[in-house]
Amino acid sequence: MKFSEQWLRGWVSPQVDRDELVARLSMAGLEVDSVTPAAGVFSGVVVGEVLSTEQHPDADKLRVCQVSNGTETFQVVCGAPNVRPGLKIPFAMIGAELPGDFKIKKAKLRGVESNGMLCSQAELQVGEGNDGLMELPADAPVGQDIRVYLELEDASIEVDLTPNRGDCLSLAAWPVKWARCTTPRSAVLSSPQCLRCTTKYARSKCWRQTPARVTWVV
């Protein structure tokens, strides 16, 4: 079974880091097969907006773009087929570091200065798309760190369930398992669909029907 670490922390958030959490789950008999980050390691990438494009004077497949980071405008040479005015994209500015220890520097492409890089999903390791730029929603806030905007400080945790752990086949049961592994006396659950009562046998009903926040003893 796979689940998102941040989704689980939205229900119950113990004061332990990811490595300690995985260790405690394993010690509780829930074997963790893998922990996969939601994205590669990178920094210096923000939400950018393409303001205008024009044909590169010396290359048919390149466009010279004016890109805004919310406070300044930069000239960036781009060869992606889907680049166009009004598009919001991940913009790696000068000094950014991308996966693979790739550092963004000022460069010249066919004689035209380029100050940064417009990124695809594959270049940030947030997906497999590599046939064009990663297109962001029209309401994406220009200038915001892309890791914050896309909530990339997350990981997919895969657990190998044995036949005797049918109690873990439901995602709704995982907050309880996590709470018991990390906070042996009490836990707090918080969710848009959370609990109203504290009785043992009414929890599952309350998870589905009542908005609230509750503390219970485990």
JSON list of C-alpha atoms in Angstrom, two decimals:
[
{"chain": "A", "resi": 1, "resn": "MET", "atom": "CA", "xyz": [0.00, 0.00, 0.00]},
{"chain": "A", "resi": 2, "resn": "LYS", "atom": "CA", "xyz": [1.20, 3.51, -0.82]},
{"chain": "A", "resi": 3, "resn": "PHE", "atom": "CA", "xyz": [0.26, 6.75, 0.89]},
{"chain": "A", "resi": 4, "resn": "SER", "atom": "CA", "xyz": [1.49, 10.33, 1.09]},
{"chain": "A", "resi": 5, "resn": "GLU", "atom": "CA", "xyz": [3.43, 11.37, 4.17]},
{"chain": "A", "resi": 6, "resn": "GLN", "atom": "CA", "xyz": [1.88, 14.86, 4.15]},
{"chain": "A", "resi": 7, "resn": "TRP", "atom": "CA", "xyz": [-1.61, 13.43, 3.74]},
{"chain": "A", "resi": 8, "resn": "LEU", "atom": "CA", "xyz": [-1.02, 11.33, 6.84]},
{"chain": "A", "resi": 9, "resn": "ARG", "atom": "CA", "xyz": [0.44, 14.25, 8.76]},
{"chain": "A", "resi": 10, "resn": "GLY", "atom": "CA", "xyz": [-2.75, 16.14, 7.94]},
{"chain": "A", "resi": 11, "resn": "TRP", "atom": "CA", "xyz": [-4.54, 13.68, 10.22]},
{"chain": "A", "resi": 12, "resn": "VAL", "atom": "CA", "xyz": [-2.00, 13.25, 12.98]},
{"chain": "A", "resi": 13, "resn": "SER", "atom": "CA", "xyz": [1.42, 14.89, 13.05]},
{"chain": "A", "resi": 14, "resn": "PRO", "atom": "CA", "xyz": [3.90, 13.38, 15.50]},
{"chain": "A", "resi": 15, "resn": "GLN", "atom": "CA", "xyz": [7.02, 15.37, 16.37]},
{"chain": "A", "resi": 16, "resn": "VAL", "atom": "CA", "xyz": [9.39, 13.01, 14.55]},
{"chain": "A", "resi": 17, "resn": "ASP", "atom": "CA", "xyz": [11.17, 13.33, 11.22]},
{"chain": "A", "resi": 18, "resn": "ARG", "atom": "CA", "xyz": [10.63, 11.07, 8.23]},
{"chain": "A", "resi": 19, "resn": "ASP", "atom": "CA", "xyz": [13.44, 8.62, 9.02]},
{"chain": "A", "resi": 20, "resn": "GLU", "atom": "CA", "xyz": [12.28, 8.14, 12.60]},
{"chain": "A", "resi": 21, "resn": "LEU", "atom": "CA", "xyz": [8.70, 7.68, 11.47]},
{"chain": "A", "resi": 22, "resn": "VAL", "atom": "CA", "xyz": [9.68, 4.95, 8.99]},
{"chain": "A", "resi": 23, "resn": "ALA", "atom": "CA", "xyz": [11.77, 3.23, 11.67]},
{"chain": "A", "resi": 24, "resn": "ARG", "atom": "CA", "xyz": [8.87, 3.20, 14.13]},
{"chain": "A", "resi": 25, "resn": "LEU", "atom": "CA", "xyz": [6.44, 1.84, 11.57]},
{"chain": "A", "resi": 26, "resn": "SER", "atom": "CA", "xyz": [8.87, -0.98, 10.80]},
{"chain": "A", "resi": 27, "resn": "MET", "atom": "CA", "xyz": [9.34, -1.73, 14.49]},
{"chain": "A", "resi": 28, "resn": "ALA", "atom": "CA", "xyz": [5.56, -1.97, 14.82]},
{"chain": "A", "resi": 29, "resn": "GLY", "atom": "CA", "xyz": [5.53, -4.79, 12.27]},
{"chain": "A", "resi": 30, "resn": "LEU", "atom": "CA", "xyz": [4.58, -2.69, 9.25]},
{"chain": "A", "resi": 31, "resn": "GLU", "atom": "CA", "xyz": [7.45, -3.26, 6.84]},
{"chain": "A", "resi": 32, "resn": "VAL", "atom": "CA", "xyz": [8.26, -0.15, 4.82]},
{"chain": "A", "resi": 33, "resn": "ASP", "atom": "CA", "xyz": [9.39, -1.18, 1.33]},
{"chain": "A", "resi": 34, "resn": "SER", "atom": "CA", "xyz": [10.31, 2.23, -0.02]},
{"chain": "A", "resi": 35, "resn": "VAL", "atom": "CA", "xyz": [10.19, 5.97, 0.60]},
{"chain": "A", "resi": 36, "resn": "THR", "atom": "CA", "xyz": [10.09, 7.98, -2.63]},
{"chain": "A", "resi": 37, "resn": "PRO", "atom": "CA", "xyz": [10.41, 11.80, -2.57]},
{"chain": "A", "resi": 38, "resn": "ALA", "atom": "CA", "xyz": [7.71, 13.68, -4.47]},
{"chain": "A", "resi": 39, "resn": "ALA", "atom": "CA", "xyz": [10.37, 15.51, -6.49]},
{"chain": "A", "resi": 40, "resn": "GLY", "atom": "CA", "xyz": [14.09, 15.66, -7.09]},
{"chain": "A", "resi": 41, "resn": "VAL", "atom": "CA", "xyz": [16.42, 17.86, -5.05]},
{"chain": "A", "resi": 42, "resn": "PHE", "atom": "CA", "xyz": [16.47, 21.37, -6.49]},
{"chain": "A", "resi": 43, "resn": "SER", "atom": "CA", "xyz": [16.39, 25.01, -5.38]},
{"chain": "A", "resi": 44, "resn": "GLY", "atom": "CA", "xyz": [16.03, 28.46, -6.89]},
{"chain": "A", "resi": 45, "resn": "VAL", "atom": "CA", "xyz": [12.98, 27.60, -9.02]},
{"chain": "A", "resi": 46, "resn": "VAL", "atom": "CA", "xyz": [9.95, 29.89, -8.85]},
{"chain": "A", "resi": 47, "resn": "VAL", "atom": "CA", "xyz": [6.64, 30.31, -10.62]},
{"chain": "A", "resi": 48, "resn": "GLY", "atom": "CA", "xyz": [7.39, 32.38, -13.72]},
{"chain": "A", "resi": 49, "resn": "GLU", "atom": "CA", "xyz": [5.17, 33.95, -16.36]},
{"chain": "A", "resi": 50, "resn": "VAL", "atom": "CA", "xyz": [6.05, 34.26, -20.03]},
{"chain": "A", "resi": 51, "resn": "LEU", "atom": "CA", "xyz": [5.24, 37.84, -21.01]},
{"chain": "A", "resi": 52, "resn": "SER", "atom": "CA", "xyz": [6.23, 37.70, -24.68]},
{"chain": "A", "resi": 53, "resn": "THR", "atom": "CA", "xyz": [8.08, 35.56, -27.22]},
{"chain": "A", "resi": 54, "resn": "GLU", "atom": "CA", "xyz": [9.82, 36.26, -30.52]},
{"chain": "A", "resi": 55, "resn": "GLN", "atom": "CA", "xyz": [11.68, 34.15, -33.02]},
{"chain": "A", "resi": 56, "resn": "HIS", "atom": "CA", "xyz": [15.38, 33.62, -32.39]},
{"chain": "A", "resi": 57, "resn": "PRO", "atom": "CA", "xyz": [17.28, 35.49, -35.14]},
{"chain": "A", "resi": 58, "resn": "ASP", "atom": "CA", "xyz": [19.59, 32.55, -35.86]},
{"chain": "A", "resi": 59, "resn": "ALA", "atom": "CA", "xyz": [17.65, 29.37, -34.94]},
{"chain": "A", "resi": 60, "resn": "ASP", "atom": "CA", "xyz": [14.30, 28.17, -36.26]},
{"chain": "A", "resi": 61, "resn": "LYS", "atom": "CA", "xyz": [13.42, 26.08, -33.21]},
{"chain": "A", "resi": 62, "resn": "LEU", "atom": "CA", "xyz": [14.36, 28.62, -30.51]},
{"chain": "A", "resi": 63, "resn": "ARG", "atom": "CA", "xyz": [12.28, 31.46, -29.08]},
{"chain": "A", "resi": 64, "resn": "VAL", "atom": "CA", "xyz": [13.52, 34.51, -27.19]},
{"chain": "A", "resi": 65, "resn": "CYS", "atom": "CA", "xyz": [11.19, 34.94, -24.21]},
{"chain": "A", "resi": 66, "resn": "GLN", "atom": "CA", "xyz": [10.62, 37.71, -21.71]},
{"chain": "A", "resi": 67, "resn": "VAL", "atom": "CA", "xyz": [9.87, 36.03, -18.38]},
{"chain": "A", "resi": 68, "resn": "SER", "atom": "CA", "xyz": [8.70, 37.63, -15.12]},
{"chain": "A", "resi": 69, "resn": "ASN", "atom": "CA", "xyz": [9.39, 36.35, -11.62]},
{"chain": "A", "resi": 70, "resn": "GLY", "atom": "CA", "xyz": [6.98, 38.86, -10.09]},
{"chain": "A", "resi": 71, "resn": "THR", "atom": "CA", "xyz": [9.54, 41.60, -9.50]},
{"chain": "A", "resi": 72, "resn": "GLU", "atom": "CA", "xyz": [11.87, 41.56, -12.53]},
{"chain": "A", "resi": 73, "resn": "THR", "atom": "CA", "xyz": [11.81, 40.56, -16.17]},
{"chain": "A", "resi": 74, "resn": "PHE", "atom": "CA", "xyz": [14.45, 38.27, -17.67]},
{"chain": "A", "resi": 75, "resn": "GLN", "atom": "CA", "xyz": [15.36, 37.30, -21.21]},
{"chain": "A", "resi": 76, "resn": "VAL", "atom": "CA", "xyz": [15.38, 33.52, -21.62]},
{"chain": "A", "resi": 77, "resn": "VAL", "atom": "CA", "xyz": [16.03, 31.51, -24.77]},
{"chain": "A", "resi": 78, "resn": "CYS", "atom": "CA", "xyz": [13.76, 28.45, -24.94]},
{"chain": "A", "resi": 79, "resn": "GLY", "atom": "CA", "xyz": [13.21, 25.67, -27.45]},
{"chain": "A", "resi": 80, "resn": "ALA", "atom": "CA", "xyz": [10.06, 24.11, -25.97]},
{"chain": "A", "resi": 81, "resn": "PRO", "atom": "CA", "xyz": [7.22, 23.80, -28.51]},
{"chain": "A", "resi": 82, "resn": "ASN", "atom": "CA", "xyz": [4.53, 24.94, -26.04]},
{"chain": "A", "resi": 83, "resn": "VAL", "atom": "CA", "xyz": [6.14, 28.19, -24.87]},
{"chain": "A", "resi": 84, "resn": "ARG", "atom": "CA", "xyz": [3.76, 31.12, -25.43]},
{"chain": "A", "resi": 85, "resn": "PRO", "atom": "CA", "xyz": [2.79, 34.48, -23.90]},
{"chain": "A", "resi": 86, "resn": "GLY", "atom": "CA", "xyz": [0.69, 34.19, -20.75]},
{"chain": "A", "resi": 87, "resn": "LEU", "atom": "CA", "xyz": [1.99, 30.73, -19.87]},
{"chain": "A", "resi": 88, "resn": "LYS", "atom": "CA", "xyz": [3.02, 30.11, -16.26]},
{"chain": "A", "resi": 89, "resn": "ILE", "atom": "CA", "xyz": [5.90, 27.72, -15.82]},
{"chain": "A", "resi": 90, "resn": "PRO", "atom": "CA", "xyz": [8.66, 26.65, -13.38]},
{"chain": "A", "resi": 91, "resn": "PHE", "atom": "CA", "xyz": [11.42, 29.24, -13.89]},
{"chain": "A", "resi": 92, "resn": "ALA", "atom": "CA", "xyz": [14.94, 28.29, -12.78]},
{"chain": "A", "resi": 93, "resn": "MET", "atom": "CA", "xyz": [16.73, 31.58, -12.20]},
{"chain": "A", "resi": 94, "resn": "ILE", "atom": "CA", "xyz": [20.46, 32.27, -12.31]},
{"chain": "A", "resi": 95, "resn": "GLY", "atom": "CA", "xyz": [22.06, 30.38, -9.39]},
{"chain": "A", "resi": 96, "resn": "ALA", "atom": "CA", "xyz": [19.38, 27.68, -9.25]},
{"chain": "A", "resi": 97, "resn": "GLU", "atom": "CA", "xyz": [20.47, 24.08, -8.74]},
{"chain": "A", "resi": 98, "resn": "LEU", "atom": "CA", "xyz": [18.54, 21.34, -10.52]},
{"chain": "A", "resi": 99, "resn": "PRO", "atom": "CA", "xyz": [18.60, 17.56, -10.02]},
{"chain": "A", "resi": 100, "resn": "GLY", "atom": "CA", "xyz": [21.86, 16.00, -11.14]},
{"chain": "A", "resi": 101, "resn": "ASP", "atom": "CA", "xyz": [23.92, 18.83, -9.66]},
{"chain": "A", "resi": 102, "resn": "PHE", "atom": "CA", "xyz": [23.09, 21.04, -12.64]},
{"chain": "A", "resi": 103, "resn": "LYS", "atom": "CA", "xyz": [23.62, 24.75, -11.89]},
{"chain": "A", "resi": 104, "resn": "ILE", "atom": "CA", "xyz": [21.93, 27.47, -13.88]},
{"chain": "A", "resi": 105, "resn": "LYS", "atom": "CA", "xyz": [24.28, 30.15, -15.17]},
{"chain": "A", "resi": 106, "resn": "LYS", "atom": "CA", "xyz": [24.03, 33.04, -17.58]},
{"chain": "A", "resi": 107, "resn": "ALA", "atom": "CA", "xyz": [24.63, 31.72, -21.09]},
{"chain": "A", "resi": 108, "resn": "LYS", "atom": "CA", "xyz": [24.43, 32.56, -24.77]},
{"chain": "A", "resi": 109, "resn": "LEU", "atom": "CA", "xyz": [22.47, 30.36, -27.15]},
{"chain": "A", "resi": 110, "resn": "ARG", "atom": "CA", "xyz": [23.31, 31.01, -30.79]},
{"chain": "A", "resi": 111, "resn": "GLY", "atom": "CA", "xyz": [24.59, 34.44, -29.83]},
{"chain": "A", "resi": 112, "resn": "VAL", "atom": "CA", "xyz": [21.56, 35.52, -27.76]},
{"chain": "A", "resi": 113, "resn": "GLU", "atom": "CA", "xyz": [21.88, 35.95, -23.99]},
{"chain": "A", "resi": 114, "resn": "SER", "atom": "CA", "xyz": [19.75, 33.70, -21.80]},
{"chain": "A", "resi": 115, "resn": "ASN", "atom": "CA", "xyz": [19.21, 34.41, -18.09]},
{"chain": "A", "resi": 116, "resn": "GLY", "atom": "CA", "xyz": [17.70, 31.29, -16.65]},
{"chain": "A", "resi": 117, "resn": "MET", "atom": "CA", "xyz": [15.81, 28.21, -17.78]},
{"chain": "A", "resi": 118, "resn": "LEU", "atom": "CA", "xyz": [12.16, 27.25, -18.24]},
{"chain": "A", "resi": 119, "resn": "CYS", "atom": "CA", "xyz": [11.63, 23.71, -16.96]},
{"chain": "A", "resi": 120, "resn": "SER", "atom": "CA", "xyz": [9.76, 20.55, -17.86]},
{"chain": "A", "resi": 121, "resn": "GLN", "atom": "CA", "xyz": [8.47, 17.95, -15.40]},
{"chain": "A", "resi": 122, "resn": "ALA", "atom": "CA", "xyz": [11.38, 15.61, -16.07]},
{"chain": "A", "resi": 123, "resn": "GLU", "atom": "CA", "xyz": [13.97, 18.30, -15.44]},
{"chain": "A", "resi": 124, "resn": "LEU", "atom": "CA", "xyz": [12.59, 18.81, -11.93]},
{"chain": "A", "resi": 125, "resn": "GLN", "atom": "CA", "xyz": [11.87, 15.08, -11.45]},
{"chain": "A", "resi": 126, "resn": "VAL", "atom": "CA", "xyz": [8.23, 15.74, -10.61]},
{"chain": "A", "resi": 127, "resn": "GLY", "atom": "CA", "xyz": [6.95, 13.64, -13.52]},
{"chain": "A", "resi": 128, "resn": "GLU", "atom": "CA", "xyz": [7.96, 12.03, -16.79]},
{"chain": "A", "resi": 129, "resn": "GLY", "atom": "CA", "xyz": [6.84, 14.78, -19.17]},
{"chain": "A", "resi": 130, "resn": "ASN", "atom": "CA", "xyz": [9.79, 15.90, -21.26]},
{"chain": "A", "resi": 131, "resn": "ASP", "atom": "CA", "xyz": [8.17, 16.98, -24.53]},
{"chain": "A", "resi": 132, "resn": "GLY", "atom": "CA", "xyz": [7.52, 20.55, -23.42]},
{"chain": "A", "resi": 133, "resn": "LEU", "atom": "CA", "xyz": [7.40, 22.94, -20.50]},
{"chain": "A", "resi": 134, "resn": "MET", "atom": "CA", "xyz": [5.48, 22.05, -17.35]},
{"chain": "A", "resi": 135, "resn": "GLU", "atom": "CA", "xyz": [2.34, 24.17, -17.56]},
{"chain": "A", "resi": 136, "resn": "LEU", "atom": "CA", "xyz": [1.04, 25.61, -14.29]},
{"chain": "A", "resi": 137, "resn": "PRO", "atom": "CA", "xyz": [-2.53, 26.82, -13.60]},
{"chain": "A", "resi": 138, "resn": "ALA", "atom": "CA", "xyz": [-3.37, 30.36, -14.67]},
{"chain": "A", "resi": 139, "resn": "ASP", "atom": "CA", "xyz": [-3.83, 31.43, -11.04]},
{"chain": "A", "resi": 140, "resn": "ALA", "atom": "CA", "xyz": [-0.37, 30.26, -9.92]},
{"chain": "A", "resi": 141, "resn": "PRO", "atom": "CA", "xyz": [1.25, 33.06, -7.88]},
{"chain": "A", "resi": 142, "resn": "VAL", "atom": "CA", "xyz": [4.17, 34.47, -9.88]},
{"chain": "A", "resi": 143, "resn": "GLY", "atom": "CA", "xyz": [7.39, 34.51, -7.86]},
{"chain": "A", "resi": 144, "resn": "GLN", "atom": "CA", "xyz": [6.43, 31.85, -5.33]},
{"chain": "A", "resi": 145, "resn": "ASP", "atom": "CA", "xyz": [8.92, 29.03, -4.74]},
{"chain": "A", "resi": 146, "resn": "ILE", "atom": "CA", "xyz": [7.76, 26.11, -6.88]},
{"chain": "A", "resi": 147, "resn": "ARG", "atom": "CA", "xyz": [8.42, 23.62, -4.08]},
{"chain": "A", "resi": 148, "resn": "VAL", "atom": "CA", "xyz": [6.02, 25.54, -1.85]},
{"chain": "A", "resi": 149, "resn": "TYR", "atom": "CA", "xyz": [3.40, 26.04, -4.55]},
{"chain": "A", "resi": 150, "resn": "LEU", "atom": "CA", "xyz": [3.35, 22.37, -5.60]},
{"chain": "A", "resi": 151, "resn": "GLU", "atom": "CA", "xyz": [3.81, 21.09, -2.01]},
{"chain": "A", "resi": 152, "resn": "LEU", "atom": "CA", "xyz": [6.83, 19.02, -3.01]},
{"chain": "A", "resi": 153, "resn": "GLU", "atom": "CA", "xyz": [8.21, 18.54, 0.51]},
{"chain": "A", "resi": 154, "resn": "ASP", "atom": "CA", "xyz": [6.45, 15.20, 0.56]},
{"chain": "A", "resi": 155, "resn": "ALA", "atom": "CA", "xyz": [7.20, 11.52, 0.02]},
{"chain": "A", "resi": 156, "resn": "SER", "atom": "CA", "xyz": [5.31, 8.42, -1.07]},
{"chain": "A", "resi": 157, "resn": "ILE", "atom": "CA", "xyz": [5.64, 5.68, 1.54]},
{"chain": "A", "resi": 158, "resn": "GLU", "atom": "CA", "xyz": [5.05, 2.11, 0.40]},
{"chain": "A", "resi": 159, "resn": "VAL", "atom": "CA", "xyz": [4.30, -0.54, 3.02]},
{"chain": "A", "resi": 160, "resn": "ASP", "atom": "CA", "xyz": [4.29, -4.29, 2.44]},
{"chain": "A", "resi": 161, "resn": "LEU", "atom": "CA", "xyz": [1.19, -5.68, 4.14]},
{"chain": "A", "resi": 162, "resn": "THR", "atom": "CA", "xyz": [1.15, -9.30, 5.25]},
{"chain": "A", "resi": 163, "resn": "PRO", "atom": "CA", "xyz": [-2.10, -11.36, 5.11]},
{"chain": "A", "resi": 164, "resn": "ASN", "atom": "CA", "xyz": [-2.63, -11.00, 8.87]},
{"chain": "A", "resi": 165, "resn": "ARG", "atom": "CA", "xyz": [-2.76, -7.17, 8.72]},
{"chain": "A", "resi": 166, "resn": "GLY", "atom": "CA", "xyz": [-6.18, -6.68, 7.19]},
{"chain": "A", "resi": 167, "resn": "ASP", "atom": "CA", "xyz": [-6.68, -3.83, 9.66]},
{"chain": "A", "resi": 168, "resn": "CYS", "atom": "CA", "xyz": [-4.26, -1.76, 7.52]},
{"chain": "A", "resi": 169, "resn": "LEU", "atom": "CA", "xyz": [-6.02, -2.23, 4.18]},
{"chain": "A", "resi": 170, "resn": "SER", "atom": "CA", "xyz": [-8.05, 0.95, 4.68]},
{"chain": "A", "resi": 171, "resn": "LEU", "atom": "CA", "xyz": [-6.34, 4.34, 4.46]},
{"chain": "A", "resi": 172, "resn": "ALA", "atom": "CA", "xyz": [-8.68, 5.61, 7.17]},
{"chain": "A", "resi": 173, "resn": "ALA", "atom": "CA", "xyz": [-6.99, 3.20, 9.60]},
{"chain": "A", "resi": 174, "resn": "TRP", "atom": "CA", "xyz": [-3.47, 4.54, 9.04]},
{"chain": "A", "resi": 175, "resn": "PRO", "atom": "CA", "xyz": [-3.78, 7.66, 11.24]},
{"chain": "A", "resi": 176, "resn": "VAL", "atom": "CA", "xyz": [-4.61, 5.37, 14.16]},
{"chain": "A", "resi": 177, "resn": "LYS", "atom": "CA", "xyz": [-1.62, 3.11, 13.42]},
{"chain": "A", "resi": 178, "resn": "TRP", "atom": "CA", "xyz": [0.68, 6.10, 13.10]},
{"chain": "A", "resi": 179, "resn": "ALA", "atom": "CA", "xyz": [-0.60, 7.61, 16.35]},
{"chain": "A", "resi": 180, "resn": "ARG", "atom": "CA", "xyz": [-0.01, 4.36, 18.21]},
{"chain": "A", "resi": 181, "resn": "CYS", "atom": "CA", "xyz": [3.54, 4.14, 16.83]},
{"chain": "A", "resi": 182, "resn": "THR", "atom": "CA", "xyz": [4.51, 7.68, 17.74]},
{"chain": "A", "resi": 183, "resn": "THR", "atom": "CA", "xyz": [2.33, 8.96, 20.59]},
{"chain": "A", "resi": 184, "resn": "PRO", "atom": "CA", "xyz": [1.43, 6.05, 22.90]},
{"chain": "A", "resi": 185, "resn": "ARG", "atom": "CA", "xyz": [-0.86, 7.99, 25.24]},
{"chain": "A", "resi": 186, "resn": "SER", "atom": "CA", "xyz": [-2.84, 10.37, 23.07]},
{"chain": "A", "resi": 187, "resn": "ALA", "atom": "CA", "xyz": [-3.14, 11.67, 19.56]},
{"chain": "A", "resi": 188, "resn": "VAL", "atom": "CA", "xyz": [-4.89, 14.52, 17.81]},
{"chain": "A", "resi": 189, "resn": "LEU", "atom": "CA", "xyz": [-6.64, 14.08, 14.49]},
{"chain": "A", "resi": 190, "resn": "SER", "atom": "CA", "xyz": [-7.54, 17.01, 12.30]},
{"chain": "A", "resi": 191, "resn": "SER", "atom": "CA", "xyz": [-9.33, 16.72, 8.97]},
{"chain": "A", "resi": 192, "resn": "PRO", "atom": "CA", "xyz": [-12.16, 18.28, 6.95]},
{"chain": "A", "resi": 193, "resn": "GLN", "atom": "CA", "xyz": [-13.96, 15.05, 7.82]},
{"chain": "A", "resi": 194, "resn": "CYS", "atom": "CA", "xyz": [-12.90, 14.36, 11.37]},
{"chain": "A", "resi": 195, "resn": "LEU", "atom": "CA", "xyz": [-14.26, 13.19, 14.70]},
{"chain": "A", "resi": 196, "resn": "ARG", "atom": "CA", "xyz": [-16.91, 14.44, 17.09]},
{"chain": "A", "resi": 197, "resn": "CYS", "atom": "CA", "xyz": [-16.99, 11.79, 19.75]},
{"chain": "A", "resi": 198, "resn": "THR", "atom": "CA", "xyz": [-14.24, 9.98, 21.67]},
{"chain": "A", "resi": 199, "resn": "THR", "atom": "CA", "xyz": [-15.80, 6.55, 22.00]},
{"chain": "A", "resi": 200, "resn": "LYS", "atom": "CA", "xyz": [-13.84, 3.67, 20.55]},
{"chain": "A", "resi": 201, "resn": "TYR", "atom": "CA", "xyz": [-16.58, 2.21, 18.37]},
{"chain": "A", "resi": 202, "resn": "ALA", "atom": "CA", "xyz": [-17.90, 5.44, 16.86]},
{"chain": "A", "resi": 203, "resn": "ARG", "atom": "CA", "xyz": [-14.69, 6.72, 15.28]},
{"chain": "A", "resi": 204, "resn": "SER", "atom": "CA", "xyz": [-15.19, 5.31, 11.80]},
{"chain": "A", "resi": 205, "resn": "LYS", "atom": "CA", "xyz": [-18.70, 6.74, 11.62]},
{"chain": "A", "resi": 206, "resn": "CYS", "atom": "CA", "xyz": [-17.49, 10.17, 12.71]},
{"chain": "A", "resi": 207, "resn": "TRP", "atom": "CA", "xyz": [-14.62, 10.13, 10.18]},
{"chain": "A", "resi": 208, "resn": "ARG", "atom": "CA", "xyz": [-17.16, 10.06, 7.39]},
{"chain": "A", "resi": 209, "resn": "GLN", "atom": "CA", "xyz": [-19.86, 12.35, 8.72]},
{"chain": "A", "resi": 210, "resn": "THR", "atom": "CA", "xyz": [-18.73, 15.06, 11.12]},
{"chain": "A", "resi": 211, "resn": "PRO", "atom": "CA", "xyz": [-16.43, 18.10, 10.86]},
{"chain": "A", "resi": 212, "resn": "ALA", "atom": "CA", "xyz": [-14.48, 18.80, 14.04]},
{"chain": "A", "resi": 213, "resn": "ARG", "atom": "CA", "xyz": [-11.19, 18.27, 15.83]},
{"chain": "A", "resi": 214, "resn": "VAL", "atom": "CA", "xyz": [-10.81, 15.70, 18.54]},
{"chain": "A", "resi": 215, "resn": "THR", "atom": "CA", "xyz": [-8.33, 14.20, 20.97]},
{"chain": "A", "resi": 216, "resn": "TRP", "atom": "CA", "xyz": [-8.70, 10.63, 22.07]},
{"chain": "A", "resi": 217, "resn": "VAL", "atom": "CA", "xyz": [-6.80, 8.10, 24.13]},
{"chain": "A", "resi": 218, "resn": "VAL", "atom": "CA", "xyz": [-5.19, 5.19, 22.31]}
]
